[in-house]
């Protein structure tokens, strides 16, 4: 762990302890500002349809796409609406994509009694060669064919297509483009080494307790109770810890108590109660030493639809006594020491994974940034709040660090944009499976994984 | 509490001759029939929140017609589930420049549910 930076003259663990125990003050918190106000919902009203969010998404992203289309295919191309299309004329159309998939789980098929069908089991991917792409704008829709990768794209993306309408009513695409990277933010990063620890998928409350040792090692490293003085002084450079979702394990979500009779389940406690108590104790240890941002995830006790609201502080009585604990929304956006962080707990990326041929989480993360939208599949296949005024998932500024939690592996990439954007893309791995967290250096936007595995039975051979 | 609307309200009412010995519950139907005859020509079903206060001057039909045309303009997005004022402000923020007189009319008749209404479809 930052072993290159450990002071070479520092005492190793085999030396006797120094006469005066040294103290390492943690680097002080200098600019922090929370920018996730668009994701915080006040009063929620679900009596609206989802047409509003699609309309606002298209209207909001249309100017940017028209600018991109003009810069790519020439200033004099014809920008047409679908109602103004003429057969054979080469033009550009901006619209929302819809992918009609045969295997997409549909509630209507499930409740269709005449067919007596068993609902289909959840599949890892729902794509099929017979899927079709349809472009919709405010009034009409048209089928797309041609130079466009049907398997790769997902519903809800706003894109511009260049081509012409055929005689059979389909649109032959010659080229297409997305909104591309949003405009860059000015860089105010720190001049000295400062680290942020990103971890996700702690998975507390699971049946096996192996991950608890790794979690305790993580807490000990961050609070400076592990390692010799070299490692402790390096740990003092960690300014913040962000826990990106799935603090509770999927096992806490067992639903068999619903099917059992009430007299059998009266005294059983929900599994999540015990898990939240463990979480509270872990957060207490962390909060005494470092500011912690806790984002909810798919299996955490908060609402299901995106944007997920912060966990309630009454669940964490011990840890919420400290001001260093911040319970934040999913997605989360904040300015840490002049560096803009934006990230989710991974539900948007795993939903795109299910409906697209893209297999690599880092590739999907980069694609969402280039498409200009955090989660285009919401509200089609991912639950979403029915916004009507504006779509808060549209990326208006390019963040410096863009992460997603609960990925299968750790991956990171520094993306450079044409307008001077520099984005560090990080896929934070699931801690309960990989025991790996990420350390991001804010000075030069580098990222390194840090693994906390204990000695298990499989390492003896 | 007004009568609950049924999907059959928009269907044409057929009078059927019933023989003697009516099934129970007939009296209730008789009362409903009186209400249904009143609004048989209405195709859209609107849910009214409260009765119009008699002290305010009634908005003239030209104003209501203008507001209805504003609702059906596709440029400003869907009109269901939000009030007209919310729709106007949203169009303003997205830079679609909705006409100013509509907003003045909406603010002038703020208490009148016919003017400010959120169009709610049947069954919501």
Coordinates of N, CA and C in Angstrom, one line a residue, chain A residues 134-356:
Chain A
X134 N -35.3 1.3 -32.5 CA -36.3 2.2 -33.0 C -36.0 3.6 -32.5
X135 N -36.0 4.6 -33.4 CA -35.7 6.0 -32.9 C -37.0 6.7 -32.7
X136 N -37.1 7.4 -31.6 CA -38.4 8.1 -31.3 C -38.1 9.6 -31.1
X137 N -38.9 10.5 -31.6 CA -38.7 11.9 -31.2 C -40.1 12.3 -30.6
X138 N -40.4 13.6 -30.5 CA -41.5 14.0 -29.7 C -42.8 13.4 -30.3
X139 N -42.9 13.1 -31.6 CA -44.2 12.7 -32.1 C -44.2 11.4 -32.8
X140 N -43.1 11.0 -33.4 CA -43.2 9.7 -34.2 C -42.0 8.8 -33.9
X141 N -42.0 7.6 -34.5 CA -40.9 6.7 -34.3 C -40.6 6.0 -35.6
X142 N -39.4 5.6 -35.8 CA -39.0 4.9 -37.0 C -38.0 3.9 -36.7
X143 N -38.0 2.8 -37.5 CA -37.1 1.7 -37.3 C -35.8 2.0 -37.9
X144 N -34.7 1.6 -37.2 CA -33.3 1.9 -37.7 C -32.7 0.7 -38.2
X145 N -31.9 0.8 -39.3 CA -31.1 -0.3 -39.7 C -29.8 0.3 -40.4
X146 N -28.8 -0.5 -40.6 CA -27.6 0.1 -41.2 C -26.4 0.0 -40.3
X147 N -25.6 1.1 -40.4 CA -24.3 1.1 -39.7 C -24.5 1.5 -38.2
X148 N -25.3 0.6 -37.5 CA -25.5 0.9 -36.1 C -25.5 -0.4 -35.4
X149 N -24.8 -0.5 -34.3 CA -24.7 -1.8 -33.6 C -25.9 -2.0 -32.7
X150 N -26.8 -2.9 -33.1 CA -28.0 -3.0 -32.4 C -27.8 -3.7 -31.0
X151 N -26.9 -4.6 -30.9 CA -26.7 -5.3 -29.7 C -26.1 -4.4 -28.6
X152 N -25.3 -3.4 -29.0 CA -24.5 -2.7 -28.1 C -25.3 -1.6 -27.4
X153 N -26.3 -1.0 -28.1 CA -27.0 0.1 -27.6 C -28.2 -0.3 -26.7
X154 N -28.6 0.7 -25.9 CA -29.7 0.4 -24.9 C -30.8 1.4 -25.1
X155 N -32.0 1.1 -24.6 CA -33.1 2.0 -24.6 C -32.8 3.2 -23.8
X156 N -33.3 4.4 -24.3 CA -33.2 5.6 -23.5 C -32.0 6.5 -23.8
X157 N -31.2 6.0 -24.7 CA -30.0 6.8 -25.1 C -30.5 7.9 -26.1
X158 N -30.0 9.1 -25.9 CA -30.3 10.2 -26.9 C -29.1 10.2 -27.9
X159 N -29.5 10.0 -29.2 CA -28.4 10.1 -30.2 C -28.9 10.8 -31.4
X160 N -27.9 11.1 -32.3 CA -28.2 11.7 -33.6 C -27.8 10.7 -34.6
X161 N -28.6 10.4 -35.6 CA -28.3 9.5 -36.7 C -28.3 10.3 -38.0
X162 N -27.4 9.9 -38.9 CA -27.3 10.5 -40.2 C -27.6 9.5 -41.2
X163 N -28.5 9.7 -42.1 CA -28.8 8.8 -43.1 C -30.0 9.2 -43.9
X164 N -30.8 8.3 -44.4 CA -32.0 8.6 -45.2 C -33.0 7.6 -45.0
X165 N -34.3 8.1 -45.3 CA -35.4 7.2 -45.1 C -35.6 6.3 -46.4
X166 N -35.8 5.1 -46.2 CA -36.0 4.2 -47.3 C -37.4 4.1 -47.7
X167 N -37.7 3.4 -48.8 CA -39.1 3.4 -49.3 C -39.9 2.5 -48.4
X168 N -39.3 1.5 -47.7 CA -40.2 0.7 -46.9 C -40.4 1.3 -45.5
X169 N -40.0 2.5 -45.3 CA -40.3 3.2 -44.1 C -39.3 3.1 -43.0
X170 N -38.2 2.4 -43.3 CA -37.1 2.3 -42.3 C -36.1 3.4 -42.6
X171 N -35.3 3.7 -41.6 CA -34.2 4.7 -41.7 C -32.9 4.0 -41.9
X172 N -32.2 4.2 -43.0 CA -30.9 3.6 -43.2 C -29.9 4.5 -42.6
X173 N -29.2 4.0 -41.6 CA -28.2 4.8 -40.9 C -26.8 4.7 -41.5
X174 N -26.2 5.8 -41.8 CA -24.9 5.8 -42.3 C -23.9 6.1 -41.2
X175 N -24.3 6.9 -40.3 CA -23.4 7.2 -39.2 C -24.2 7.7 -38.0
X176 N -23.7 7.5 -36.8 CA -24.5 8.1 -35.7 C -23.5 8.6 -34.7
X177 N -24.0 9.5 -33.8 CA -23.1 10.0 -32.8 C -23.8 10.3 -31.5
X178 N -23.1 10.3 -30.4 CA -23.7 10.6 -29.1 C -23.3 12.0 -28.7
X179 N -23.7 12.4 -27.4 CA -23.5 13.7 -27.0 C -22.0 14.0 -26.7
X180 N -21.2 13.0 -26.5 CA -19.8 13.1 -26.2 C -19.5 13.7 -24.8
X181 N -18.3 13.8 -24.5 CA -17.9 14.3 -23.1 C -18.5 15.6 -22.9
X182 N -19.1 15.8 -21.7 CA -19.6 17.2 -21.3 C -18.4 18.2 -21.2
X183 N -18.7 19.5 -21.1 CA -17.6 20.5 -21.0 C -16.8 20.3 -19.7
X184 N -15.5 20.6 -19.8 CA -14.7 20.3 -18.6 C -14.9 21.3 -17.5
X185 N -14.5 20.8 -16.3 CA -14.5 21.7 -15.1 C -13.1 22.1 -14.8
X186 N -12.9 23.3 -14.3 CA -11.5 23.8 -14.0 C -10.9 22.9 -12.9
X187 N -9.6 22.8 -13.0 CA -8.9 21.9 -12.1 C -8.3 22.7 -11.0
X188 N -8.7 22.3 -9.7 CA -8.2 23.0 -8.5 C -7.7 22.0 -7.6
X189 N -7.1 20.9 -8.1 CA -6.7 19.8 -7.2 C -5.5 20.2 -6.3
X190 N -5.3 19.3 -5.3 CA -4.3 19.7 -4.3 C -2.9 19.5 -4.9
X191 N -1.9 20.1 -4.3 CA -0.5 20.0 -4.8 C 0.3 18.9 -4.1
X192 N -0.2 18.4 -3.0 CA 0.5 17.4 -2.3 C -0.4 16.1 -2.4
X193 N 0.2 15.0 -2.0 CA -0.5 13.7 -2.1 C -1.7 13.6 -1.1
X194 N -2.9 13.4 -1.6 CA -4.0 13.2 -0.8 C -4.8 12.0 -1.4
X195 N -5.2 11.2 -0.5 CA -5.9 10.0 -1.0 C -7.3 9.9 -0.6
X196 N -8.1 9.3 -1.4 CA -9.5 9.0 -1.1 C -9.7 7.5 -1.2
X197 N -10.2 6.8 -0.2 CA -10.4 5.4 -0.3 C -11.9 5.1 -0.7
X198 N -12.0 4.3 -1.8 CA -13.3 3.9 -2.3 C -13.5 2.5 -2.1
X199 N -14.6 2.1 -1.4 CA -14.9 0.7 -1.3 C -16.4 0.5 -1.5
X200 N -16.8 -0.7 -1.9 CA -18.2 -0.9 -2.1 C -18.5 -2.4 -1.9
X201 N -19.7 -2.7 -1.6 CA -20.1 -4.1 -1.4 C -19.5 -4.7 -0.2
X202 N -19.6 -4.0 1.0 CA -19.1 -4.6 2.2 C -19.8 -5.9 2.5
X203 N -21.1 -6.0 2.2 CA -21.8 -7.2 2.3 C -22.0 -7.8 3.7
X204 N -22.3 -6.9 4.6 CA -22.5 -7.3 6.0 C -23.8 -8.1 6.2
X205 N -23.8 -9.0 7.1 CA -25.0 -9.7 7.4 C -25.1 -11.0 6.5
X206 N -24.0 -11.3 5.8 CA -24.1 -12.5 5.0 C -23.8 -13.7 5.9
X207 N -24.1 -14.9 5.4 CA -24.0 -16.1 6.2 C -22.6 -16.4 6.6
X208 N -21.6 -16.2 5.7 CA -20.2 -16.5 6.0 C -19.6 -15.3 6.6
X209 N -18.7 -15.5 7.6 CA -18.1 -14.3 8.3 C -16.7 -14.0 7.8
X210 N -16.3 -14.6 6.6 CA -14.9 -14.4 6.2 C -14.6 -12.9 5.9
X211 N -15.6 -12.2 5.3 CA -15.4 -10.8 4.9 C -15.2 -9.9 6.1
X212 N -15.6 -10.4 7.3 CA -15.5 -9.5 8.4 C -14.1 -9.2 8.8
X213 N -13.2 -10.2 8.6 CA -11.8 -10.0 8.9 C -11.2 -8.9 8.0
X214 N -11.6 -9.0 6.7 CA -11.0 -8.1 5.7 C -11.6 -6.7 6.0
X215 N -12.8 -6.6 6.4 CA -13.4 -5.3 6.7 C -12.7 -4.7 7.9
X216 N -12.4 -5.5 8.9 CA -11.7 -5.0 10.1 C -10.3 -4.6 9.7
X217 N -9.6 -5.3 8.8 CA -8.3 -4.9 8.3 C -8.4 -3.5 7.7
X218 N -9.4 -3.4 6.8 CA -9.6 -2.1 6.1 C -9.7 -0.9 7.1
X219 N -10.5 -1.2 8.1 CA -10.7 -0.1 9.2 C -9.4 0.2 9.9
X220 N -8.7 -0.9 10.2 CA -7.4 -0.7 10.9 C -6.4 0.0 10.1
X221 N -6.4 -0.2 8.8 CA -5.4 0.5 8.0 C -5.7 2.0 7.9
X222 N -7.0 2.3 7.7 CA -7.4 3.7 7.6 C -7.2 4.4 8.9
X223 N -7.5 3.8 10.0 CA -7.3 4.5 11.3 C -5.9 4.4 11.8
X224 N -5.0 3.9 11.0 CA -3.6 3.9 11.4 C -3.2 2.9 12.5
X225 N -3.9 1.9 12.6 CA -3.5 0.9 13.7 C -2.8 -0.3 13.1
X226 N -2.5 -0.3 11.9 CA -1.8 -1.4 11.3 C -0.4 -0.9 10.7
X227 N 0.5 -1.8 10.7 CA 1.8 -1.5 10.0 C 2.7 -0.7 10.9
X228 N 3.9 -0.5 10.3 CA 4.9 0.3 11.1 C 4.7 1.7 10.8
X229 N 5.7 2.5 11.3 CA 5.4 4.0 11.2 C 5.3 4.5 9.8
X230 N 6.0 3.8 8.9 CA 5.9 4.2 7.5 C 4.5 4.1 7.0
X231 N 3.9 3.0 7.2 CA 2.5 2.8 6.7 C 1.6 3.7 7.4
X232 N 1.8 3.9 8.7 CA 0.9 4.8 9.5 C 0.9 6.2 8.9
X233 N 2.1 6.7 8.6 CA 2.2 8.0 8.1 C 1.6 8.2 6.8
X234 N 1.6 7.1 6.0 CA 0.9 7.1 4.7 C -0.6 7.1 4.9
X235 N -1.0 6.3 5.9 CA -2.5 6.3 6.1 C -3.0 7.6 6.5
X236 N -2.1 8.5 7.1 CA -2.6 9.8 7.5 C -2.9 10.7 6.3
X237 N -2.5 10.3 5.1 CA -2.8 11.1 3.9 C -4.2 10.8 3.3
X238 N -4.9 9.8 3.9 CA -6.2 9.5 3.4 C -7.2 10.5 4.0
X239 N -7.8 11.3 3.1 CA -8.6 12.4 3.6 C -10.1 12.0 3.7
X240 N -10.5 10.9 3.0 CA -11.9 10.6 3.0 C -12.1 9.1 2.7
X241 N -13.2 8.6 3.1 CA -13.6 7.2 2.7 C -15.0 7.3 2.1
X242 N -15.1 6.7 1.0 CA -16.5 6.7 0.4 C -16.9 5.2 0.2
X243 N -18.0 4.9 0.8 CA -18.5 3.5 0.7 C -19.7 3.5 -0.3
X244 N -19.4 2.9 -1.4 CA -20.3 3.0 -2.6 C -21.3 1.9 -2.6
X245 N -22.2 1.8 -1.7 CA -23.3 0.9 -1.8 C -23.1 -0.5 -1.4
X246 N -24.3 -1.2 -1.3 CA -24.3 -2.6 -0.9 C -23.5 -2.9 0.4
X247 N -23.8 -2.1 1.4 CA -23.2 -2.3 2.7 C -23.7 -3.5 3.3
X248 N -25.0 -3.8 3.0 CA -25.6 -5.1 3.5 C -25.5 -6.1 2.4
X249 N -25.5 -7.4 2.8 CA -25.4 -8.4 1.8 C -26.8 -8.8 1.2
X250 N -26.8 -9.5 0.1 CA -28.0 -9.9 -0.5 C -28.8 -10.8 0.3
X251 N -28.1 -11.6 1.2 CA -28.8 -12.5 2.1 C -29.7 -11.9 3.0
X252 N -29.5 -10.6 3.3 CA -30.5 -9.9 4.3 C -31.8 -9.6 3.6
X253 N -31.9 -9.9 2.3 CA -33.1 -9.6 1.6 C -34.0 -10.8 1.4
X254 N -33.8 -11.8 2.2 CA -34.6 -13.0 2.0 C -36.0 -12.8 2.2
X255 N -36.8 -13.3 1.3 CA -38.3 -12.9 1.3 C -39.1 -14.1 1.8
X256 N -38.5 -15.2 2.3 CA -39.4 -16.3 2.6 C -40.3 -16.1 3.8
X257 N -40.0 -15.0 4.6 CA -40.9 -14.7 5.7 C -42.2 -14.2 5.2
X258 N -42.2 -13.7 4.0 CA -43.5 -13.2 3.5 C -44.4 -14.4 3.2
X259 N -43.9 -15.5 2.7 CA -44.7 -16.6 2.3 C -45.2 -17.5 3.5
X260 N -44.4 -17.4 4.6 CA -44.8 -18.2 5.8 C -46.0 -17.6 6.5
X261 N -46.6 -18.4 7.3 CA -47.7 -17.9 8.1 C -47.3 -17.0 9.2
X262 N -48.1 -16.1 9.6 CA -47.7 -15.0 10.5 C -47.3 -15.6 11.8
X263 N -47.9 -16.7 12.3 CA -47.6 -17.2 13.7 C -46.2 -17.8 13.7
X264 N -45.7 -18.2 12.5 CA -44.3 -18.8 12.5 C -43.3 -17.7 12.5
X265 N -43.6 -16.5 11.9 CA -42.6 -15.5 11.7 C -42.7 -14.3 12.7
X266 N -43.6 -14.5 13.7 CA -43.8 -13.3 14.5 C -42.6 -12.9 15.3
X267 N -41.8 -13.9 15.8 CA -40.7 -13.5 16.7 C -39.4 -13.4 15.9
X268 N -39.4 -13.7 14.6 CA -38.1 -13.6 13.8 C -37.9 -12.1 13.5
X269 N -36.6 -11.8 13.6 CA -36.2 -10.5 13.3 C -35.7 -10.5 11.8
X270 N -35.9 -9.4 11.2 CA -35.3 -9.3 9.8 C -33.8 -9.4 9.9
X271 N -33.2 -10.0 8.9 CA -31.8 -10.2 8.9 C -31.0 -8.9 8.9
X272 N -31.7 -7.9 8.3 CA -31.0 -6.7 8.1 C -30.8 -5.9 9.4
X273 N -31.6 -6.2 10.5 CA -31.4 -5.5 11.7 C -30.0 -5.8 12.3
X274 N -29.7 -7.1 12.3 CA -28.4 -7.5 12.9 C -27.2 -6.9 12.0
X275 N -27.4 -6.9 10.7 CA -26.4 -6.4 9.8 C -26.2 -4.9 10.0
X276 N -27.3 -4.2 10.2 CA -27.1 -2.7 10.4 C -26.4 -2.4 11.7
X277 N -26.6 -3.3 12.7 CA -25.9 -3.1 14.0 C -24.4 -3.2 13.7
X278 N -24.0 -4.3 13.0 CA -22.6 -4.5 12.7 C -22.0 -3.3 11.9
X279 N -22.8 -2.8 10.9 CA -22.4 -1.7 10.1 C -22.2 -0.4 11.0
X280 N -23.1 -0.3 12.0 CA -23.0 0.9 12.8 C -21.7 0.8 13.6
X281 N -21.3 -0.4 14.1 CA -20.0 -0.5 14.8 C -18.8 -0.2 14.0
X282 N -18.9 -0.7 12.7 CA -17.8 -0.5 11.8 C -17.6 1.0 11.5
X283 N -18.8 1.6 11.2 CA -18.8 3.1 10.9 C -18.3 3.9 12.1
X284 N -18.6 3.4 13.3 CA -18.2 4.2 14.4 C -16.7 4.2 14.5
X285 N -16.0 3.1 14.2 CA -14.6 3.0 14.3 C -14.0 3.9 13.2
X286 N -14.6 4.0 12.0 CA -14.1 4.8 10.9 C -14.3 6.3 11.2
X287 N -15.5 6.6 11.7 CA -15.9 8.0 11.8 C -15.1 8.7 12.9
X288 N -14.5 8.0 13.9 CA -13.7 8.7 14.9 C -12.4 9.2 14.3
X289 N -12.1 8.7 13.1 CA -10.8 9.0 12.6 C -10.8 9.8 11.2
X290 N -11.8 9.5 10.4 CA -11.8 10.0 9.0 C -13.2 10.4 8.6
X291 N -13.4 11.4 7.8 CA -14.8 11.6 7.2 C -15.2 10.5 6.3
X292 N -16.4 10.0 6.5 CA -16.9 8.9 5.7 C -18.2 9.3 5.0
X293 N -18.3 9.0 3.7 CA -19.5 9.2 3.0 C -20.2 7.8 2.7
X294 N -21.4 7.7 3.1 CA -22.0 6.4 2.9 C -23.1 6.5 1.9
X295 N -23.0 5.8 0.8 CA -24.0 5.7 -0.3 C -24.8 4.5 -0.2
X296 N -26.1 4.5 -0.4 CA -26.9 3.3 -0.3 C -26.8 2.5 -1.6
X297 N -27.0 1.2 -1.6 CA -26.9 0.4 -2.8 C -28.2 -0.4 -3.0
X298 N -28.1 -1.5 -3.8 CA -29.2 -2.2 -4.2 C -29.9 -2.9 -3.0
X299 N -29.1 -3.4 -2.1 CA -29.6 -4.2 -1.0 C -29.7 -3.5 0.3
X300 N -29.6 -2.2 0.3 CA -29.6 -1.4 1.5 C -31.0 -0.9 1.9
X301 N -31.3 -0.7 3.2 CA -32.6 -0.3 3.5 C -33.0 1.1 3.2
X302 N -33.2 1.4 1.9 CA -33.7 2.7 1.5 C -34.6 2.4 0.3
X303 N -35.0 3.5 -0.4 CA -35.9 3.2 -1.5 C -35.3 2.5 -2.7
X304 N -36.1 1.9 -3.5 CA -35.5 1.1 -4.6 C -35.2 2.0 -5.8
X305 N -36.1 3.0 -6.1 CA -36.0 3.7 -7.4 C -34.8 4.6 -7.3
X306 N -34.2 4.9 -8.4 CA -33.1 5.8 -8.5 C -33.7 7.2 -8.5
X307 N -33.2 8.3 -8.0 CA -32.0 8.3 -7.1 C -32.4 7.8 -5.7
X308 N -31.5 6.9 -5.2 CA -31.8 6.4 -3.8 C -31.5 7.5 -2.8
X309 N -32.3 7.6 -1.8 CA -32.2 8.6 -0.8 C -31.2 8.1 0.3
X310 N -30.6 9.0 1.0 CA -29.6 8.6 2.0 C -30.3 7.7 3.1
X311 N -29.5 6.8 3.7 CA -29.9 6.0 4.8 C -30.3 6.9 5.9
X312 N -31.3 6.5 6.7 CA -31.7 7.4 7.8 C -30.8 7.3 9.0
X313 N -30.5 8.4 9.6 CA -29.5 8.4 10.7 C -30.0 7.6 11.9
X314 N -31.3 7.3 12.0 CA -31.7 6.6 13.2 C -31.3 5.2 13.2
X315 N -30.9 4.6 12.0 CA -30.4 3.3 11.9 C -29.0 3.1 12.4
X316 N -28.2 4.2 12.5 CA -26.8 4.2 12.9 C -26.7 5.2 14.1
X317 N -27.2 4.8 15.2 CA -27.2 5.7 16.4 C -25.8 6.0 16.9
X318 N -24.9 5.0 16.9 CA -23.6 5.2 17.4 C -22.8 6.1 16.5
X319 N -22.8 5.8 15.2 CA -21.9 6.5 14.3 C -22.5 7.9 13.9
X320 N -23.8 8.1 14.0 CA -24.3 9.4 13.5 C -24.1 10.5 14.6
X321 N -23.5 10.1 15.8 CA -23.2 11.1 16.8 C -22.0 12.0 16.3
X322 N -21.2 11.4 15.3 CA -20.1 12.1 14.8 C -20.4 12.9 13.5
X323 N -19.9 14.1 13.4 CA -20.1 14.9 12.3 C -19.4 14.4 11.1
X324 N -18.4 13.5 11.2 CA -17.7 13.1 10.1 C -18.5 12.1 9.2
X325 N -19.6 11.6 9.8 CA -20.4 10.6 9.0 C -21.3 11.4 8.1
X326 N -21.3 11.2 6.8 CA -22.2 11.8 5.9 C -23.0 10.8 5.2
X327 N -24.3 10.8 5.3 CA -25.2 9.8 4.6 C -25.6 10.5 3.3
X328 N -25.3 10.0 2.2 CA -25.5 10.7 0.9 C -26.3 9.8 0.0
X329 N -26.7 10.4 -1.1 CA -27.6 9.8 -2.1 C -26.8 8.9 -3.0
X330 N -27.6 8.1 -3.8 CA -27.0 7.3 -4.8 C -27.7 7.8 -6.1
X331 N -27.2 8.4 -7.1 CA -25.8 8.8 -7.3 C -25.3 9.9 -6.4
X332 N -24.0 10.0 -6.3 CA -23.4 11.0 -5.4 C -22.4 11.8 -6.2
X333 N -22.5 13.1 -5.9 CA -21.6 14.1 -6.6 C -21.1 15.0 -5.5
X334 N -19.8 15.3 -5.5 CA -19.3 16.2 -4.5 C -17.9 16.7 -5.0
X335 N -17.5 17.8 -4.4 CA -16.2 18.4 -4.7 C -15.3 18.1 -3.5
X336 N -14.3 17.3 -3.7 CA -13.4 17.0 -2.6 C -12.1 17.6 -2.9
X337 N -11.7 18.6 -2.1 CA -10.4 19.3 -2.4 C -10.3 19.8 -3.8
X338 N -11.3 20.3 -4.4 CA -11.3 20.9 -5.7 C -11.4 19.8 -6.8
X339 N -11.6 18.6 -6.5 CA -11.7 17.5 -7.5 C -13.2 17.1 -7.5
X340 N -13.8 17.0 -8.6 CA -15.2 16.7 -8.7 C -15.4 15.2 -8.8
X341 N -16.1 14.6 -7.8 CA -16.4 13.1 -7.8 C -17.8 12.9 -8.3
X342 N -18.0 11.9 -9.1 CA -19.4 11.6 -9.4 C -19.4 10.1 -9.5
X343 N -20.4 9.4 -8.8 CA -20.4 8.0 -8.9 C -21.7 7.4 -8.5
X344 N -21.9 6.1 -8.8 CA -23.1 5.4 -8.4 C -22.7 4.1 -7.7
X345 N -23.7 3.4 -7.2 CA -23.4 2.1 -6.5 C -23.5 1.0 -7.5
X346 N -23.6 1.3 -8.8 CA -23.4 0.2 -9.8 C -24.7 -0.3 -10.4
X347 N -25.9 0.2 -9.9 CA -27.1 -0.4 -10.5 C -27.3 0.0 -11.9
X348 N -26.9 1.3 -12.3 CA -27.0 1.7 -13.7 C -26.1 0.9 -14.6
X349 N -24.9 0.6 -14.2 CA -24.0 -0.1 -15.0 C -24.4 -1.6 -15.2
X350 N -24.9 -2.2 -14.1 CA -25.2 -3.6 -14.2 C -26.5 -3.7 -15.0
X351 N -27.4 -2.7 -15.0 CA -28.6 -2.8 -15.8 C -28.2 -2.7 -17.3
X352 N -27.3 -1.8 -17.6 CA -26.9 -1.7 -19.0 C -26.2 -3.0 -19.4
X353 N -25.5 -3.6 -18.5 CA -24.8 -4.9 -18.8 C -25.8 -6.0 -19.2
X354 N -27.0 -6.0 -18.5 CA -28.0 -7.0 -18.9 C -28.6 -6.8 -20.2
X355 N -28.7 -5.6 -20.7 CA -29.4 -5.3 -21.9 C -28.5 -4.9 -23.1
X356 N -27.2 -5.1 -23.0 CA -26.3 -4.7 -24.0 C -25.3 -5.8 -24.2

